[in-house]
Amino acid sequence: MLESSCALASQDSPFEKALSDLGNSDQIVGLAAAVVRDGKVAMVKTYGHRETGNVDKVNPDTIFRIASLSKAFAAAVAVQLEQEDRLSLSDPAIASNPSFQLKGHSQARSASLEHVLSHRLSLPPYAYDNLLEANIAPEKILSEMRKVQPICAVGTCYAYQNVGFNMIASAIEIADKKSYAESVQSRIFTPLNMEGASFGKNNLMKGDNWAHSYRRRPNERWSAVNVKEPYYDVPAAGGINANVIDMSKWLLAQMGHHQEVLSQIALNRLHTPQVPTARESRRVKFMHHVNNTHYGLGWRIYDYAGSKVINHSGSVEGYGAQIAFLPEKGVGLILLTNSKTRDFWRILPKFLDQELGLEDDFCKTENQLC
């Protein structure tokens, strides 16, 4: 009887079972997932609907907001420009963002673009996101930063930012002599053939095949969340829309399979830890195998049961997004949803546990996976 149960269970891996269980449940509206392995897209699966009460299902071309996964695109373009000697990440952020102020004039002048990309601006976490959500212009918010009490000296500690992070967009515009969106389009989207990728609310909603966002309280129905402008106003921090196919191409580039776009030197620059992130370690304590966490340039780096995981997550107005890969294994995962649900964030650890062969997610009986 046990042998029969194992044979049946082995048809679906723990990760695939968790993915399909969530995708086919009422705990989510829509979901798209992709696995890349050994330089190829090994799996694409979609579940649910773009809109509740709608017969139109999520498909591989359905567009989602990717929220803070946008940060890695900004970092990539900045590093490209640095390699071309068109900017230096040691340049002061204030040189391209003259409205930026911190408490103490010298503090603002000591903040570099590298500090911007690694969230080391001395500001408290998510500084003045509330003003952004109140539709205050980001340039105005930067000048208000002088009123914020620093939590450390610039460059010495980590605290996640959105408005502050977006300062890299102005530096890119000056160095590349075009708008930030045009730089990302010409340097990333076009060469990687990311045909569905775009910036802004209008481009998200331009066609029919986009995922409307939802949230709900326990024991209630899903309710639609209006797509708002504020985080699109900081495009380097959270302005990109994309589908799961686009993001698979981006993931392959980050894993070194498009050296014509991102060289290994650039990737090493992006993925090198810059600062420990104790707050992140506490936030992901449900991922029991995370030993410590760091931030690089637009990327998070975890020690996961002794293996390096390069990753990022994003969440805004009912959308959720995750990207992660194991460089030593040559495998990675993309997850996109239009639903605010805790269950979405439980899929990645299942994937990592499976790929790393961790015992608590495996049942082994006579060398069979159960």
Coordinates of C-alpha atoms in Angstrom, one line a residue:
M1 CA 0.0 0.0 0.0
L2 CA 2.8 2.4 0.9
E3 CA 4.7 1.6 -2.4
S4 CA 1.5 2.4 -4.4
S5 CA 1.1 5.7 -2.6
C6 CA 4.6 6.7 -3.3
A7 CA 4.3 5.9 -7.0
L8 CA 1.2 8.0 -7.3
A9 CA 2.7 10.9 -5.4
S10 CA 5.9 10.9 -7.4
Q11 CA 4.0 12.0 -10.5
D12 CA 4.0 15.6 -9.1
S13 CA 7.0 17.1 -7.3
P14 CA 6.3 18.9 -4.0
F15 CA 6.8 22.2 -5.8
E16 CA 4.4 21.3 -8.7
K17 CA 1.8 20.1 -6.3
A18 CA 2.0 23.3 -4.2
L19 CA 1.7 25.3 -7.4
S20 CA -1.2 23.5 -8.8
D21 CA -3.0 23.3 -5.5
L22 CA -2.8 27.1 -5.1
G23 CA -3.6 27.8 -8.8
N24 CA -6.7 25.6 -8.8
S25 CA -8.0 26.8 -5.5
D26 CA -10.1 29.8 -4.6
Q27 CA -7.1 31.3 -2.7
I28 CA -6.0 33.0 -5.8
V29 CA -7.5 34.7 -8.8
G30 CA -4.8 34.3 -11.4
L31 CA -1.2 32.9 -11.4
A32 CA 1.6 32.5 -13.9
A33 CA 4.8 30.5 -13.3
A34 CA 7.9 29.6 -15.3
V35 CA 11.0 27.5 -14.5
V36 CA 14.2 28.0 -16.4
R37 CA 16.8 25.3 -16.3
D38 CA 20.2 24.8 -18.1
G39 CA 19.7 27.9 -20.3
K40 CA 16.2 27.0 -21.4
V41 CA 12.6 27.6 -20.4
A42 CA 11.7 24.2 -18.9
M43 CA 8.1 24.9 -17.7
V44 CA 5.4 27.5 -18.1
K45 CA 2.1 27.1 -16.3
T46 CA -0.8 29.4 -15.8
Y47 CA -3.9 29.2 -13.6
G48 CA -7.1 31.1 -12.9
H49 CA -8.4 34.3 -14.5
R50 CA -7.4 37.8 -15.4
E51 CA -10.6 39.0 -13.9
T52 CA -13.2 37.5 -11.5
G53 CA -16.4 36.5 -13.2
N54 CA -14.6 36.4 -16.5
V55 CA -14.2 33.4 -18.8
D56 CA -10.8 34.8 -20.0
K57 CA -8.1 32.8 -18.3
V58 CA -4.5 33.8 -17.5
N59 CA -2.2 32.7 -20.3
P60 CA 1.6 33.1 -20.9
D61 CA 1.1 36.4 -22.6
T62 CA -1.0 38.0 -19.8
I63 CA 0.5 41.2 -18.5
F64 CA 1.1 41.7 -14.7
R65 CA 2.7 44.5 -12.7
I66 CA 6.0 43.3 -11.5
A67 CA 6.4 46.0 -8.8
S68 CA 9.8 45.9 -7.1
L69 CA 11.2 43.4 -9.5
S70 CA 11.7 46.6 -11.6
K71 CA 14.6 47.6 -9.4
A72 CA 16.9 45.0 -11.0
F73 CA 16.3 46.5 -14.4
A74 CA 17.4 49.9 -13.2
A75 CA 20.6 48.4 -11.6
A76 CA 21.4 46.5 -14.8
V77 CA 21.2 49.7 -17.0
A78 CA 23.3 51.6 -14.4
V79 CA 26.0 48.9 -14.5
Q80 CA 25.9 48.9 -18.3
L81 CA 26.5 52.6 -18.3
E82 CA 29.3 52.3 -15.8
Q83 CA 31.0 49.7 -18.0
E84 CA 30.8 52.2 -20.9
D85 CA 32.4 54.9 -18.6
R86 CA 29.3 57.0 -19.0
L87 CA 28.6 57.1 -15.2
S88 CA 30.2 55.9 -12.1
L89 CA 28.3 54.3 -9.2
S90 CA 30.5 56.2 -6.9
D91 CA 29.1 59.5 -8.2
P92 CA 27.0 61.4 -5.7
A93 CA 23.3 60.9 -6.1
I94 CA 22.7 64.6 -5.6
A95 CA 24.6 65.5 -8.8
S96 CA 21.7 64.1 -10.8
N97 CA 19.0 64.8 -8.2
P98 CA 19.6 68.3 -7.0
S99 CA 16.4 68.4 -4.9
F100 CA 17.7 65.5 -2.7
Q101 CA 18.4 66.5 0.8
L102 CA 19.2 64.7 4.1
K103 CA 19.6 66.0 7.6
G104 CA 23.0 67.5 7.5
H105 CA 24.2 68.8 4.1
S106 CA 27.3 66.6 4.1
Q107 CA 25.1 63.5 4.5
A108 CA 23.3 64.1 1.2
R109 CA 26.6 64.7 -0.6
S110 CA 28.1 61.5 0.7
A111 CA 25.2 59.4 -0.7
S112 CA 26.4 57.7 -3.9
L113 CA 24.5 55.9 -6.7
E114 CA 25.8 52.6 -5.3
H115 CA 24.2 53.5 -2.0
V116 CA 21.0 54.2 -3.9
L117 CA 21.0 50.8 -5.6
S118 CA 21.7 49.0 -2.4
H119 CA 19.3 50.9 -0.1
R120 CA 22.1 52.5 2.1
L121 CA 20.8 56.1 2.2
S122 CA 20.5 56.3 6.0
L123 CA 16.7 56.8 5.7
P124 CA 14.2 54.7 7.7
P125 CA 12.5 51.9 5.6
Y126 CA 10.1 53.1 2.9
A127 CA 10.8 56.8 3.7
Y128 CA 7.9 59.0 2.7
D129 CA 6.1 56.3 0.6
N130 CA 3.0 57.8 2.2
L131 CA 3.6 61.1 0.4
L132 CA 4.1 59.2 -2.8
E133 CA 0.8 57.5 -2.3
A134 CA -0.8 60.9 -1.6
N135 CA 0.4 61.9 -5.2
I136 CA 3.2 64.2 -4.1
A137 CA 5.8 64.5 -6.8
P138 CA 8.9 62.4 -6.2
E139 CA 11.1 65.5 -6.7
K140 CA 9.2 67.3 -3.9
I141 CA 9.5 64.3 -1.7
L142 CA 13.3 64.2 -2.1
S143 CA 13.6 67.7 -0.7
E144 CA 11.4 66.7 2.3
M145 CA 13.9 63.9 3.2
R146 CA 15.9 66.6 5.2
K147 CA 13.1 66.3 7.8
V148 CA 13.7 62.6 8.4
Q149 CA 16.0 61.5 11.3
P150 CA 18.7 59.2 9.8
I151 CA 18.9 55.7 11.3
C152 CA 22.7 55.5 10.6
A153 CA 25.5 57.2 8.7
V154 CA 25.1 57.0 4.9
G155 CA 26.4 53.8 3.5
T156 CA 26.6 51.9 6.8
C157 CA 23.2 50.2 7.1
Y158 CA 20.3 48.9 4.9
A159 CA 16.7 50.2 4.8
Y160 CA 14.5 49.5 1.8
Q161 CA 13.5 52.6 -0.3
N162 CA 11.2 53.4 -3.2
V163 CA 11.4 57.2 -3.6
G164 CA 15.1 57.2 -2.8
F165 CA 15.9 54.3 -5.1
N166 CA 14.3 56.1 -8.0
M167 CA 17.1 58.6 -8.0
I168 CA 19.0 56.2 -10.2
A169 CA 16.5 57.0 -13.0
S170 CA 17.7 60.6 -13.3
A171 CA 21.3 59.5 -13.3
I172 CA 20.6 57.1 -16.1
E173 CA 18.7 59.7 -18.1
I174 CA 21.6 62.1 -17.9
A175 CA 24.2 59.5 -18.8
D176 CA 22.2 57.9 -21.6
K177 CA 20.7 61.1 -23.0
K178 CA 17.2 59.7 -23.2
S179 CA 14.3 59.0 -20.9
Y180 CA 14.6 56.3 -18.3
A181 CA 11.9 54.2 -20.0
E182 CA 13.7 54.6 -23.4
S183 CA 17.0 53.5 -21.9
V184 CA 15.5 50.3 -20.4
Q185 CA 13.6 49.6 -23.7
S186 CA 16.7 50.0 -25.9
R187 CA 19.1 48.3 -23.5
I188 CA 17.0 45.5 -22.0
F189 CA 13.5 45.0 -23.5
T190 CA 14.4 45.1 -27.2
P191 CA 17.6 43.0 -27.2
L192 CA 16.0 40.4 -25.0
N193 CA 12.9 40.4 -27.2
M194 CA 10.6 41.2 -24.2
E195 CA 7.7 42.1 -26.4
G196 CA 5.1 42.4 -23.6
A197 CA 7.2 44.5 -21.3
S198 CA 6.4 48.2 -20.7
F199 CA 6.1 51.1 -18.3
G200 CA 3.1 52.8 -16.8
K201 CA -0.6 52.3 -16.1
N202 CA -1.7 53.1 -19.7
N203 CA 0.5 50.4 -21.1
L204 CA -0.6 47.9 -18.6
M205 CA -4.3 48.4 -19.6
K206 CA -3.6 49.1 -23.3
G207 CA -4.9 45.7 -24.5
D208 CA -7.4 43.1 -23.2
N209 CA -4.9 40.6 -21.9
W210 CA -3.9 42.1 -18.6
A211 CA -4.5 40.8 -15.1
H212 CA -6.8 42.9 -13.0
S213 CA -5.7 43.0 -9.3
Y214 CA -7.6 41.7 -6.3
R215 CA -7.5 41.4 -2.6
R216 CA -9.9 40.1 0.0
R217 CA -10.4 39.7 3.7
P218 CA -10.8 36.2 5.3
N219 CA -14.1 34.5 4.4
E220 CA -15.0 37.3 1.9
R221 CA -15.1 37.4 -1.9
W222 CA -12.3 38.9 -3.9
S223 CA -12.6 42.6 -4.5
A224 CA -11.0 44.5 -7.3
V225 CA -8.2 46.9 -6.6
N226 CA -7.9 50.0 -8.7
V227 CA -4.7 50.5 -10.5
K228 CA -3.2 53.7 -9.3
E229 CA -0.4 55.9 -10.5
P230 CA 1.9 56.6 -7.5
Y231 CA 4.4 53.7 -7.8
Y232 CA 4.5 54.2 -11.6
D233 CA 5.8 57.7 -10.8
V234 CA 9.0 56.0 -9.5
P235 CA 9.6 53.8 -12.5
A236 CA 13.1 52.6 -11.4
A237 CA 11.5 51.3 -8.2
G238 CA 8.3 49.8 -9.4
G239 CA 7.2 50.9 -12.9
I240 CA 7.4 47.8 -15.1
N241 CA 4.7 45.6 -16.5
A242 CA 5.5 42.2 -18.1
N243 CA 4.3 38.7 -18.7
V244 CA 5.8 35.4 -17.6
I245 CA 7.5 34.8 -20.9
D246 CA 9.2 38.2 -20.8
M247 CA 10.4 37.5 -17.3
S248 CA 11.8 34.1 -18.3
K249 CA 14.0 35.9 -20.8
W250 CA 15.1 38.4 -18.2
L251 CA 15.9 35.5 -15.7
L252 CA 18.0 33.8 -18.4
A253 CA 19.9 37.0 -18.9
Q254 CA 20.5 37.2 -15.1
M255 CA 21.8 33.7 -15.1
G256 CA 24.4 34.5 -17.7
H257 CA 22.8 33.3 -20.9
H258 CA 22.7 36.6 -22.7
Q259 CA 26.2 37.9 -22.4
E260 CA 25.6 40.3 -25.3
V261 CA 23.2 42.2 -23.0
L262 CA 24.7 41.6 -19.5
S263 CA 28.3 40.5 -19.4
Q264 CA 29.6 38.3 -16.6
I265 CA 31.5 41.3 -15.2
A266 CA 28.1 43.2 -15.0
L267 CA 26.4 40.2 -13.4
N268 CA 29.1 39.8 -10.8
R269 CA 28.7 43.5 -10.0
L270 CA 24.9 43.2 -9.6
H271 CA 25.0 40.0 -7.6
T272 CA 27.8 40.8 -5.1
P273 CA 26.4 41.4 -1.6
Q274 CA 26.8 45.0 -0.5
V275 CA 25.1 45.1 2.8
P276 CA 23.6 42.6 5.3
T277 CA 19.8 42.9 5.7
A278 CA 18.8 41.7 9.1
R279 CA 15.3 43.1 8.6
E280 CA 14.9 40.9 5.6
S281 CA 16.1 37.8 7.5
R282 CA 13.3 38.4 10.0
R283 CA 10.7 39.1 7.3
V284 CA 11.4 35.7 5.6
K285 CA 11.7 33.6 8.8
F286 CA 8.9 31.4 7.4
M287 CA 11.6 30.2 4.9
H288 CA 13.2 28.0 7.5
H289 CA 16.4 27.4 5.6
V290 CA 17.4 31.0 5.2
N291 CA 20.5 31.6 7.3
N292 CA 21.3 35.2 6.4
T293 CA 20.4 37.7 3.8
H294 CA 22.2 40.6 1.9
Y295 CA 21.3 43.1 -0.7
G296 CA 23.4 43.6 -3.8
L297 CA 22.5 46.1 -6.6
G298 CA 18.8 45.7 -7.2
W299 CA 18.9 42.1 -6.0
R300 CA 18.6 40.2 -2.7
I301 CA 21.1 37.4 -2.0
Y302 CA 20.2 34.7 0.5
D303 CA 22.2 31.9 2.1
Y304 CA 19.6 29.1 1.8
A305 CA 20.8 26.0 3.6
G306 CA 24.3 26.8 2.5
S307 CA 23.4 27.5 -1.2
K308 CA 23.3 31.0 -2.8
V309 CA 19.9 32.2 -3.9
I310 CA 19.7 35.4 -5.9
N311 CA 16.1 36.8 -5.8
H312 CA 13.7 39.6 -5.4
S313 CA 10.0 40.0 -4.6
G314 CA 7.5 42.7 -5.3
S315 CA 4.0 43.6 -4.2
V316 CA 1.8 46.5 -5.0
E317 CA -2.0 47.0 -5.1
G318 CA -3.0 43.4 -5.2
Y319 CA -0.2 42.2 -7.5
G320 CA 2.6 39.9 -6.4
A321 CA 5.8 38.9 -8.2
Q322 CA 8.8 36.8 -7.4
I323 CA 12.0 35.9 -9.2
A324 CA 14.8 33.6 -7.9
F325 CA 17.6 31.4 -9.1
L326 CA 20.2 29.1 -7.8
P327 CA 23.4 30.0 -9.7
E328 CA 25.2 26.8 -8.7
K329 CA 22.3 24.6 -10.0
G330 CA 21.5 26.6 -13.1
V331 CA 17.8 26.7 -12.3
G332 CA 15.4 29.6 -11.6
L333 CA 11.7 30.5 -11.0
I334 CA 9.3 33.2 -12.0
L335 CA 5.9 33.7 -10.2
L336 CA 3.3 36.4 -11.0
T337 CA -0.1 36.9 -9.5
N338 CA -3.0 39.4 -9.5
S339 CA -4.1 38.4 -6.0
K340 CA -3.0 39.5 -2.5
T341 CA -2.6 36.3 -0.6
R342 CA 0.0 34.9 1.8
D343 CA -0.1 31.5 0.1
F344 CA 1.6 32.9 -3.0
W345 CA 4.8 33.5 -1.0
R346 CA 4.9 29.9 0.1
I347 CA 5.7 28.6 -3.4
L348 CA 9.3 29.7 -3.7
P349 CA 10.6 27.8 -0.6
K350 CA 8.9 24.7 -1.9
F351 CA 10.8 25.1 -5.2
L352 CA 14.1 25.8 -3.4
D353 CA 13.7 22.8 -1.1
Q354 CA 12.9 20.6 -4.0
E355 CA 15.9 21.7 -6.1
L356 CA 18.3 21.4 -3.1
G357 CA 17.0 18.0 -2.0
L358 CA 16.2 19.2 1.5
E359 CA 14.8 16.3 3.6
D360 CA 11.8 18.0 5.1
D361 CA 10.2 18.3 1.7
F362 CA 11.1 14.9 0.5
C363 CA 9.8 11.4 1.3
K364 CA 12.2 8.7 0.2
T365 CA 11.2 5.1 0.0
E366 CA 13.5 2.8 -2.0
N367 CA 14.9 5.8 -3.9
Q368 CA 11.5 7.0 -4.9
L369 CA 10.3 10.6 -4.5
C370 CA 7.0 10.7 -2.6

